[in-house]
PDB file of C-alpha atoms in Angstrom:
ATOM      1  CA  MET A   1       5.182  18.411  10.118  1.00  0.00           C
ATOM      2  CA  SER A   2       6.621  14.949   8.461  1.00  0.00           C
ATOM      3  CA  LYS A   3       6.432  14.775   4.663  1.00  0.00           C
ATOM      4  CA  LEU A   4       4.592  11.239   5.327  1.00  0.00           C
ATOM      5  CA  LEU A   5       2.140  12.937   7.569  1.00  0.00           C
ATOM      6  CA  GLU A   6       1.596  15.881   5.009  1.00  0.00           C
ATOM      7  CA  LEU A   7       1.210  12.863   2.088  1.00  0.00           C
ATOM      8  CA  LEU A   8      -1.456  11.518   3.737  1.00  0.00           C
ATOM      9  CA  ASP A   9      -3.292  14.883   4.987  1.00  0.00           C
ATOM     10  CA  VAL A  10      -5.343  15.464   1.982  1.00  0.00           C
ATOM     11  CA  ARG A  11      -7.359  18.627   2.095  1.00  0.00           C
ATOM     12  CA  ALA A  12     -10.767  19.815   0.518  1.00  0.00           C
ATOM     13  CA  GLY A  13     -11.308  20.342  -3.331  1.00  0.00           C
ATOM     14  CA  GLN A  14     -13.619  22.924  -4.818  1.00  0.00           C
ATOM     15  CA  GLY A  15     -16.086  20.524  -5.406  1.00  0.00           C
ATOM     16  CA  THR A  16     -18.359  18.318  -3.060  1.00  0.00           C
ATOM     17  CA  ASP A  17     -16.193  14.909  -2.029  1.00  0.00           C
ATOM     18  CA  SER A  18     -13.440  16.895  -3.920  1.00  0.00           C
ATOM     19  CA  TRP A  19      -9.978  16.590  -2.176  1.00  0.00           C
ATOM     20  CA  ILE A  20      -6.380  17.163  -3.093  1.00  0.00           C
ATOM     21  CA  GLY A  21      -3.461  14.990  -2.035  1.00  0.00           C
ATOM     22  CA  ALA A  22       0.095  16.514  -1.370  1.00  0.00           C
ATOM     23  CA  ALA A  23       2.454  15.814  -4.350  1.00  0.00           C
ATOM     24  CA  SER A  24       4.902  13.576  -3.397  1.00  0.00           C
ATOM     25  CA  GLY A  25       8.710  14.427  -5.019  1.00  0.00           C
ATOM     26  CA  PRO A  26      10.297  16.554  -7.282  1.00  0.00           C
ATOM     27  CA  ALA A  27       9.134  17.285 -10.847  1.00  0.00           C
ATOM     28  CA  GLY A  28       9.835  15.200 -13.414  1.00  0.00           C
ATOM     29  CA  LYS A  29       9.764  11.860 -11.494  1.00  0.00           C
ATOM     30  CA  ARG A  30       7.293   8.969 -11.676  1.00  0.00           C
ATOM     31  CA  ALA A  31       4.687   9.334  -8.737  1.00  0.00           C
ATOM     32  CA  TYR A  32       4.830   6.505  -6.123  1.00  0.00           C
ATOM     33  CA  GLY A  33       1.457   4.063  -6.525  1.00  0.00           C
ATOM     34  CA  GLY A  34       1.682   3.741  -2.707  1.00  0.00           C
ATOM     35  CA  GLN A  35       0.702   7.545  -2.710  1.00  0.00           C
ATOM     36  CA  PHE A  36      -2.517   6.718  -5.156  1.00  0.00           C
ATOM     37  CA  VAL A  37      -3.384   3.950  -2.932  1.00  0.00           C
ATOM     38  CA  ALA A  38      -3.224   5.846   0.685  1.00  0.00           C
ATOM     39  CA  GLN A  39      -4.656   8.996  -0.489  1.00  0.00           C
ATOM     40  CA  SER A  40      -7.326   7.535  -2.600  1.00  0.00           C
ATOM     41  CA  LEU A  41      -8.169   5.492   0.666  1.00  0.00           C
ATOM     42  CA  ALA A  42      -7.433   9.023   2.941  1.00  0.00           C
ATOM     43  CA  ALA A  43     -10.117  10.890   0.670  1.00  0.00           C
ATOM     44  CA  ALA A  44     -12.992   8.002   0.766  1.00  0.00           C
ATOM     45  CA  VAL A  45     -12.285   7.876   4.669  1.00  0.00           C
ATOM     46  CA  ARG A  46     -13.469  11.684   4.824  1.00  0.00           C
ATOM     47  CA  THR A  47     -16.947  10.903   3.825  1.00  0.00           C
ATOM     48  CA  VAL A  48     -17.505   7.858   6.274  1.00  0.00           C
ATOM     49  CA  GLY A  49     -18.316   7.988   9.785  1.00  0.00           C
ATOM     50  CA  GLU A  50     -15.562   6.646  12.346  1.00  0.00           C
ATOM     51  CA  ASP A  51     -18.005   4.038  13.243  1.00  0.00           C
ATOM     52  CA  ARG A  52     -17.178   2.186  10.584  1.00  0.00           C
ATOM     53  CA  PRO A  53     -13.112   1.790   9.383  1.00  0.00           C
ATOM     54  CA  PRO A  54     -12.070   0.032   6.234  1.00  0.00           C
ATOM     55  CA  THR A  55     -12.679  -3.632   5.680  1.00  0.00           C
ATOM     56  CA  ASN A  56     -11.218  -3.584   1.987  1.00  0.00           C
ATOM     57  CA  MET A  57      -9.806  -1.721  -0.987  1.00  0.00           C
ATOM     58  CA  HIS A  58      -9.260  -2.363  -4.608  1.00  0.00           C
ATOM     59  CA  LEU A  59      -7.587  -0.104  -6.786  1.00  0.00           C
ATOM     60  CA  GLN A  60      -6.583   0.353 -10.514  1.00  0.00           C
ATOM     61  CA  PHE A  61      -3.586   1.581 -12.214  1.00  0.00           C
ATOM     62  CA  LEU A  62      -4.808   3.178 -15.299  1.00  0.00           C
ATOM     63  CA  ARG A  63      -1.709   6.037 -15.886  1.00  0.00           C
ATOM     64  CA  GLY A  64       1.601   7.020 -14.244  1.00  0.00           C
ATOM     65  CA  GLY A  65       1.420  10.226 -12.211  1.00  0.00           C
ATOM     66  CA  GLU A  66       3.827  13.047 -12.208  1.00  0.00           C
ATOM     67  CA  ALA A  67       5.117  13.520  -8.528  1.00  0.00           C
ATOM     68  CA  GLY A  68       6.114  17.099  -8.674  1.00  0.00           C
ATOM     69  CA  ASP A  69       2.169  17.838  -9.372  1.00  0.00           C
ATOM     70  CA  ASP A  70      -0.892  17.655  -6.456  1.00  0.00           C
ATOM     71  CA  VAL A  71      -3.440  14.994  -7.187  1.00  0.00           C
ATOM     72  CA  GLU A  72      -7.354  15.447  -6.967  1.00  0.00           C
ATOM     73  CA  TYR A  73      -9.348  12.484  -5.469  1.00  0.00           C
ATOM     74  CA  SER A  74     -13.063  12.739  -6.636  1.00  0.00           C
ATOM     75  CA  VAL A  75     -15.215  10.398  -4.025  1.00  0.00           C
ATOM     76  CA  ALA A  76     -18.633   8.643  -5.040  1.00  0.00           C
ATOM     77  CA  ARG A  77     -21.044   7.748  -2.527  1.00  0.00           C
ATOM     78  CA  VAL A  78     -21.909   4.383  -3.868  1.00  0.00           C
ATOM     79  CA  PHE A  79     -23.534   2.820  -0.658  1.00  0.00           C
ATOM     80  CA  ASP A  80     -24.483   3.743   3.017  1.00  0.00           C
ATOM     81  CA  GLY A  81     -26.218   1.321   4.762  1.00  0.00           C
ATOM     82  CA  ARG A  82     -26.696   0.234   8.526  1.00  0.00           C
ATOM     83  CA  THR A  83     -23.672  -1.127   9.231  1.00  0.00           C
ATOM     84  CA  ALA A  84     -21.812  -0.769   5.847  1.00  0.00           C
ATOM     85  CA  SER A  85     -20.701   1.633   3.479  1.00  0.00           C
ATOM     86  CA  ALA A  86     -19.226   1.480  -0.005  1.00  0.00           C
ATOM     87  CA  ARG A  87     -17.015   4.487  -2.094  1.00  0.00           C
ATOM     88  CA  ARG A  88     -15.575   4.975  -5.792  1.00  0.00           C
ATOM     89  CA  VAL A  89     -12.716   7.511  -5.582  1.00  0.00           C
ATOM     90  CA  ASP A  90     -10.818   8.444  -9.025  1.00  0.00           C
ATOM     91  CA  SER A  91      -7.567  10.416  -8.835  1.00  0.00           C
ATOM     92  CA  ARG A  92      -6.938  12.544 -11.704  1.00  0.00           C
ATOM     93  CA  GLN A  93      -4.152  15.262 -12.578  1.00  0.00           C
ATOM     94  CA  GLY A  94      -5.592  17.925 -14.773  1.00  0.00           C
ATOM     95  CA  ASP A  95      -7.763  15.928 -17.194  1.00  0.00           C
ATOM     96  CA  ARG A  96      -5.681  12.554 -16.766  1.00  0.00           C
ATOM     97  CA  LEU A  97      -7.510  10.079 -14.951  1.00  0.00           C
ATOM     98  CA  LEU A  98      -5.082   8.009 -13.309  1.00  0.00           C
ATOM     99  CA  THR A  99      -6.210   5.496 -10.847  1.00  0.00           C
ATOM    100  CA  THR A 100      -9.857   4.483  -9.835  1.00  0.00           C
ATOM    101  CA  ALA A 101     -10.721   2.631  -6.717  1.00  0.00           C
ATOM    102  CA  THR A 102     -13.350   0.859  -4.500  1.00  0.00           C
ATOM    103  CA  VAL A 103     -13.403   0.961  -0.800  1.00  0.00           C
ATOM    104  CA  SER A 104     -15.698  -0.837   1.368  1.00  0.00           C
ATOM    105  CA  PHE A 105     -16.483   0.017   5.215  1.00  0.00           C
ATOM    106  CA  ALA A 106     -18.371  -2.020   8.064  1.00  0.00           C
ATOM    107  CA  THR A 107     -18.862  -1.472  11.808  1.00  0.00           C
ATOM    108  CA  ALA A 108     -16.752  -4.200  13.792  1.00  0.00           C
ATOM    109  CA  LEU A 109     -19.243  -7.552  14.367  1.00  0.00           C
ATOM    110  CA  ALA A 110     -18.542 -10.450  16.695  1.00  0.00           C
ATOM    111  CA  GLY A 111     -17.953 -13.608  15.047  1.00  0.00           C
ATOM    112  CA  PRO A 112     -14.953 -16.162  14.701  1.00  0.00           C
ATOM    113  CA  GLN A 113     -11.330 -14.978  14.358  1.00  0.00           C
ATOM    114  CA  HIS A 114      -8.279 -16.548  12.934  1.00  0.00           C
ATOM    115  CA  GLY A 115      -4.863 -15.465  11.652  1.00  0.00           C
ATOM    116  CA  ARG A 116      -1.740 -15.267  14.083  1.00  0.00           C
ATOM    117  CA  ARG A 117       1.690 -16.664  12.922  1.00  0.00           C
ATOM    118  CA  PRO A 118       3.324 -18.876  16.038  1.00  0.00           C
ATOM    119  CA  GLN A 119       6.619 -17.698  15.470  1.00  0.00           C
ATOM    120  CA  LEU A 120       7.898 -15.049  13.116  1.00  0.00           C
ATOM    121  CA  PRO A 121      11.011 -15.694  10.853  1.00  0.00           C
ATOM    122  CA  GLN A 122      13.873 -13.318  12.143  1.00  0.00           C
ATOM    123  CA  ASP A 123      14.141 -10.561  14.480  1.00  0.00           C
ATOM    124  CA  PRO A 124      14.330  -7.463  12.381  1.00  0.00           C
ATOM    125  CA  GLU A 125      16.802  -5.576  14.356  1.00  0.00           C
ATOM    126  CA  THR A 126      19.454  -8.299  13.739  1.00  0.00           C
ATOM    127  CA  LEU A 127      19.052  -7.022   9.592  1.00  0.00           C
ATOM    128  CA  PRO A 128      20.469  -4.468   7.910  1.00  0.00           C
ATOM    129  CA  GLN A 129      18.697  -1.670   6.908  1.00  0.00           C
ATOM    130  CA  THR A 130      18.207  -2.137   3.127  1.00  0.00           C
ATOM    131  CA  GLY A 131      15.846   0.327   1.870  1.00  0.00           C
ATOM    132  CA  PRO A 132      13.370  -0.727  -1.092  1.00  0.00           C
ATOM    133  CA  ALA A 133      14.459  -3.433  -3.611  1.00  0.00           C
ATOM    134  CA  GLY A 134      14.397  -1.211  -6.431  1.00  0.00           C
ATOM    135  CA  PRO A 135      15.197   2.444  -7.630  1.00  0.00           C
ATOM    136  CA  ALA A 136      14.258   4.586  -4.430  1.00  0.00           C
ATOM    137  CA  PRO A 137      10.807   5.975  -5.388  1.00  0.00           C
ATOM    138  CA  SER A 138       9.333   9.464  -4.880  1.00  0.00           C
ATOM    139  CA  MET A 139       8.872   8.904  -1.069  1.00  0.00           C
ATOM    140  CA  PRO A 140      10.291   9.707   2.093  1.00  0.00           C
ATOM    141  CA  LEU A 141      12.599   7.182   2.955  1.00  0.00           C
ATOM    142  CA  ASP A 142      14.196   8.992   5.569  1.00  0.00           C
ATOM    143  CA  GLU A 143      10.939   8.658   7.247  1.00  0.00           C
ATOM    144  CA  LEU A 144      11.071   4.453   7.127  1.00  0.00           C
ATOM    145  CA  ASP A 145      13.190   2.294   8.361  1.00  0.00           C
ATOM    146  CA  ILE A 146      13.126  -0.827   5.961  1.00  0.00           C
ATOM    147  CA  ARG A 147      14.850  -4.089   5.838  1.00  0.00           C
ATOM    148  CA  ILE A 148      14.515  -7.050   3.448  1.00  0.00           C
ATOM    149  CA  ALA A 149      15.077 -10.550   4.313  1.00  0.00           C
ATOM    150  CA  ASP A 150      14.500 -12.572   0.979  1.00  0.00           C
ATOM    151  CA  ASP A 151      14.189 -16.380   1.141  1.00  0.00           C
ATOM    152  CA  GLY A 152      14.469 -19.405  -1.249  1.00  0.00           C
ATOM    153  CA  VAL A 153      14.978 -19.285  -5.100  1.00  0.00           C
ATOM    154  CA  GLY A 154      12.413 -19.740  -7.978  1.00  0.00           C
ATOM    155  CA  ASP A 155       8.921 -20.845  -7.384  1.00  0.00           C
ATOM    156  CA  ALA A 156      10.198 -21.248  -3.321  1.00  0.00           C
ATOM    157  CA  PHE A 157      10.663 -17.486  -3.348  1.00  0.00           C
ATOM    158  CA  VAL A 158       9.574 -15.324  -0.540  1.00  0.00           C
ATOM    159  CA  ARG A 159       9.911 -11.708  -0.063  1.00  0.00           C
ATOM    160  CA  ARG A 160       9.876 -10.675   3.764  1.00  0.00           C
ATOM    161  CA  PHE A 161       9.461  -6.751   3.837  1.00  0.00           C
ATOM    162  CA  TRP A 162      10.059  -5.446   7.560  1.00  0.00           C
ATOM    163  CA  TRP A 163       9.157  -1.772   8.013  1.00  0.00           C
ATOM    164  CA  ARG A 164       7.940   0.620  10.629  1.00  0.00           C
ATOM    165  CA  ALA A 165       7.982   4.456  10.521  1.00  0.00           C
ATOM    166  CA  THR A 166      10.947   6.336  12.178  1.00  0.00           C
ATOM    167  CA  VAL A 167       8.678   9.783  12.893  1.00  0.00           C
ATOM    168  CA  ALA A 168       6.274  10.446  15.740  1.00  0.00           C
ATOM    169  CA  LEU A 169       2.978   9.768  15.222  1.00  0.00           C
ATOM    170  CA  PRO A 170      -0.392  10.425  16.709  1.00  0.00           C
ATOM    171  CA  ASP A 171      -2.261   7.976  18.181  1.00  0.00           C
ATOM    172  CA  ASN A 172      -4.925   7.596  15.187  1.00  0.00           C
ATOM    173  CA  PRO A 173      -5.834   4.118  14.097  1.00  0.00           C
ATOM    174  CA  LEU A 174      -6.818   5.261  10.927  1.00  0.00           C
ATOM    175  CA  LEU A 175      -3.636   7.127  10.352  1.00  0.00           C
ATOM    176  CA  HIS A 176      -1.786   4.133  11.163  1.00  0.00           C
ATOM    177  CA  THR A 177      -3.826   2.323   8.665  1.00  0.00           C
ATOM    178  CA  LEU A 178      -3.125   4.850   6.243  1.00  0.00           C
ATOM    179  CA  LEU A 179       0.204   4.401   6.278  1.00  0.00           C
ATOM    180  CA  ALA A 180       0.201   0.702   5.871  1.00  0.00           C
ATOM    181  CA  ALA A 181      -1.816   1.033   2.727  1.00  0.00           C
ATOM    182  CA  TYR A 182       0.971   3.224   1.675  1.00  0.00           C
ATOM    183  CA  VAL A 183       4.057   1.070   2.444  1.00  0.00           C
ATOM    184  CA  THR A 184       2.632  -2.086   0.599  1.00  0.00           C
ATOM    185  CA  ASP A 185       3.087  -1.177  -2.706  1.00  0.00           C
ATOM    186  CA  VAL A 186       6.936  -0.515  -2.302  1.00  0.00           C
ATOM    187  CA  TYR A 187       8.333  -2.788  -5.234  1.00  0.00           C
ATOM    188  CA  MET A 188       5.634  -5.682  -4.019  1.00  0.00           C
ATOM    189  CA  ILE A 189       5.379  -7.085  -7.733  1.00  0.00           C
ATOM    190  CA  ASP A 190       9.421  -7.609  -7.674  1.00  0.00           C
ATOM    191  CA  PRO A 191       8.804 -11.060  -6.344  1.00  0.00           C
ATOM    192  CA  ALA A 192       7.137 -12.066  -9.268  1.00  0.00           C
ATOM    193  CA  LEU A 193      10.125 -11.522 -11.446  1.00  0.00           C
ATOM    194  CA  GLN A 194      12.280 -12.910  -8.291  1.00  0.00           C
ATOM    195  CA  VAL A 195      11.023 -15.943  -9.138  1.00  0.00           C
ATOM    196  CA  HIS A 196      12.752 -16.031 -12.599  1.00  0.00           C
ATOM    197  CA  GLY A 197      16.180 -14.805 -11.378  1.00  0.00           C
ATOM    198  CA  HIS A 198      15.439 -11.158 -12.530  1.00  0.00           C
ATOM    199  CA  SER A 199      14.706  -8.081 -10.353  1.00  0.00           C
ATOM    200  CA  MET A 200      13.099  -4.067 -10.638  1.00  0.00           C
ATOM    201  CA  ARG A 201      16.307  -3.081  -9.724  1.00  0.00           C
ATOM    202  CA  ALA A 202      18.056  -4.722 -12.359  1.00  0.00           C
ATOM    203  CA  ARG A 203      15.525  -3.141 -14.661  1.00  0.00           C
ATOM    204  CA  THR A 204      15.545  -6.169 -17.401  1.00  0.00           C
ATOM    205  CA  HIS A 205      11.974  -5.885 -17.951  1.00  0.00           C
ATOM    206  CA  ARG A 206       9.545  -3.401 -17.868  1.00  0.00           C
ATOM    207  CA  SER A 207       7.687  -3.559 -14.388  1.00  0.00           C
ATOM    208  CA  GLY A 208       4.747  -1.581 -12.610  1.00  0.00           C
ATOM    209  CA  THR A 209       1.665  -2.486 -10.610  1.00  0.00           C
ATOM    210  CA  THR A 210      -1.353  -2.368 -12.376  1.00  0.00           C
ATOM    211  CA  ASP A 211      -3.846  -3.520  -9.970  1.00  0.00           C
ATOM    212  CA  SER A 212      -3.932  -3.774  -5.830  1.00  0.00           C
ATOM    213  CA  SER A 213      -6.170  -5.277  -3.511  1.00  0.00           C
ATOM    214  CA  ILE A 214      -5.938  -5.119   0.341  1.00  0.00           C
ATOM    215  CA  TRP A 215      -8.023  -6.838   3.022  1.00  0.00           C
ATOM    216  CA  PHE A 216      -8.135  -4.830   6.518  1.00  0.00           C
ATOM    217  CA  HIS A 217      -8.413  -7.664   9.487  1.00  0.00           C
ATOM    218  CA  ARG A 218      -7.055  -5.808  12.146  1.00  0.00           C
ATOM    219  CA  PRO A 219      -5.318  -2.796  13.639  1.00  0.00           C
ATOM    220  CA  VAL A 220      -1.919  -1.842  13.025  1.00  0.00           C
ATOM    221  CA  ARG A 221       0.916   0.401  14.101  1.00  0.00           C
ATOM    222  CA  ALA A 222       3.272   1.870  11.515  1.00  0.00           C
ATOM    223  CA  ASP A 223       5.625   3.080  14.433  1.00  0.00           C
ATOM    224  CA  GLU A 224       6.087  -0.856  15.315  1.00  0.00           C
ATOM    225  CA  TRP A 225       7.927  -3.061  13.202  1.00  0.00           C
ATOM    226  CA  ASN A 226       5.630  -4.747  10.480  1.00  0.00           C
ATOM    227  CA  LEU A 227       6.608  -7.881   8.205  1.00  0.00           C
ATOM    228  CA  LEU A 228       4.830  -8.063   4.732  1.00  0.00           C
ATOM    229  CA  GLU A 229       5.802 -11.278   3.870  1.00  0.00           C
ATOM    230  CA  THR A 230       4.877 -12.144  -0.075  1.00  0.00           C
ATOM    231  CA  VAL A 231       4.836 -14.848  -2.979  1.00  0.00           C
ATOM    232  CA  SER A 232       4.173 -14.942  -6.214  1.00  0.00           C
ATOM    233  CA  PRO A 233       1.886 -17.593  -7.481  1.00  0.00           C
ATOM    234  CA  ALA A 234       1.559 -17.514 -11.264  1.00  0.00           C
ATOM    235  CA  ALA A 235       2.593 -15.026 -13.823  1.00  0.00           C
ATOM    236  CA  ALA A 236       1.839 -14.929 -17.751  1.00  0.00           C
ATOM    237  CA  ARG A 237       1.146 -12.657 -20.496  1.00  0.00           C
ATOM    238  CA  GLY A 238       3.679 -10.725 -19.261  1.00  0.00           C
ATOM    239  CA  ARG A 239       1.788  -9.948 -15.924  1.00  0.00           C
ATOM    240  CA  GLY A 240       2.251 -11.453 -12.451  1.00  0.00           C
ATOM    241  CA  VAL A 241       0.367 -11.869  -9.455  1.00  0.00           C
ATOM    242  CA  VAL A 242       1.860 -11.808  -5.738  1.00  0.00           C
ATOM    243  CA  THR A 243       0.219 -12.428  -2.415  1.00  0.00           C
ATOM    244  CA  GLY A 244       0.985 -11.327   0.870  1.00  0.00           C
ATOM    245  CA  SER A 245      -0.058 -11.229   4.787  1.00  0.00           C
ATOM    246  CA  LEU A 246       0.775  -7.918   6.647  1.00  0.00           C
ATOM    247  CA  ILE A 247       1.781  -9.256   9.860  1.00  0.00           C
ATOM    248  CA  ARG A 248       2.321  -7.481  13.306  1.00  0.00           C
ATOM    249  CA  ALA A 249       5.184  -7.762  15.346  1.00  0.00           C
ATOM    250  CA  ASP A 250       3.129 -10.012  17.910  1.00  0.00           C
ATOM    251  CA  GLY A 251       2.205 -12.607  14.878  1.00  0.00           C
ATOM    252  CA  VAL A 252      -1.191 -11.002  14.314  1.00  0.00           C
ATOM    253  CA  ILE A 253      -2.194 -11.066  10.403  1.00  0.00           C
ATOM    254  CA  ALA A 254      -3.450  -7.352  10.226  1.00  0.00           C
ATOM    255  CA  ALA A 255      -3.819  -7.580   6.509  1.00  0.00           C
ATOM    256  CA  THR A 256      -3.933  -9.593   3.065  1.00  0.00           C
ATOM    257  CA  VAL A 257      -2.876  -7.976   0.059  1.00  0.00           C
ATOM    258  CA  THR A 258      -2.816  -9.066  -3.530  1.00  0.00           C
ATOM    259  CA  GLN A 259      -1.310  -6.778  -6.771  1.00  0.00           C
ATOM    260  CA  GLU A 260      -0.909  -7.628 -10.369  1.00  0.00           C
ATOM    261  CA  GLY A 261       1.904  -6.071 -11.989  1.00  0.00           C
ATOM    262  CA  LEU A 262       3.573  -5.722 -15.432  1.00  0.00           C
ATOM    263  CA  ILE A 263       6.505  -7.843 -15.891  1.00  0.00           C
ATOM    264  CA  ALA A 264       7.197  -8.130 -19.477  1.00  0.00           C
ATOM    265  CA  ASP A 265      10.200  -8.570 -21.878  1.00  0.00           C
ATOM    266  CA  ARG A 266      11.471  -5.112 -23.276  1.00  0.00           C
ATOM    267  CA  ALA A 267      11.484  -4.892 -26.877  1.00  0.00           C
TER     268      ALA A 267
END
């Protein structure tokens, strides 16, 4: 079984609506934030019917996690209505609360639709394989093809992050959504530093995600090329905000992503 699929296959814990997520990497390394996003979503999904896929998710990072340890996820069934559901998910390692999230689900309804890019900026196949834009996080990078093509400087900086899974994936739309949620945290806060000529790779500042939000619009295929295009509209008080669109290879916007992160000067 691939490491990516293992990480997203949460198993039942000891209590009601308790789930266990597999460890992401070697002991002594900081856990990758996207693991908490995807595993929190995977745990919440286990408590909702298949007729209502996720519509949005908001997660706060409270403490860093240990990559070598499993994570326990506790799901609270906040609301179940005729067409919508809401869940709260807390993650812990031992007695340490690491993240807290809210997830909304809803059945699909008829209504106006928009959100398509008429032309994508480049063909990812023509770009070199780059990997993430910072020190390798505790994630199976050998199962992902990542190609970064940045554009502009200062306030005009745009991060174009192409990615796809390189392992065989089952034809399960929810799994592909989980993989998209997992990947979108790969140094997404970096553009807030890039606006000022810095980067997470250079480690010139204390940096890391503090809050992540995703709105799911349409299905996505994680084994096909997807573009995460992000910019940073504002930063102050040692925090920066980055907003982005997850765009499929056919130009359809599959999700909207926003993150707040720490970008503080080192003492």
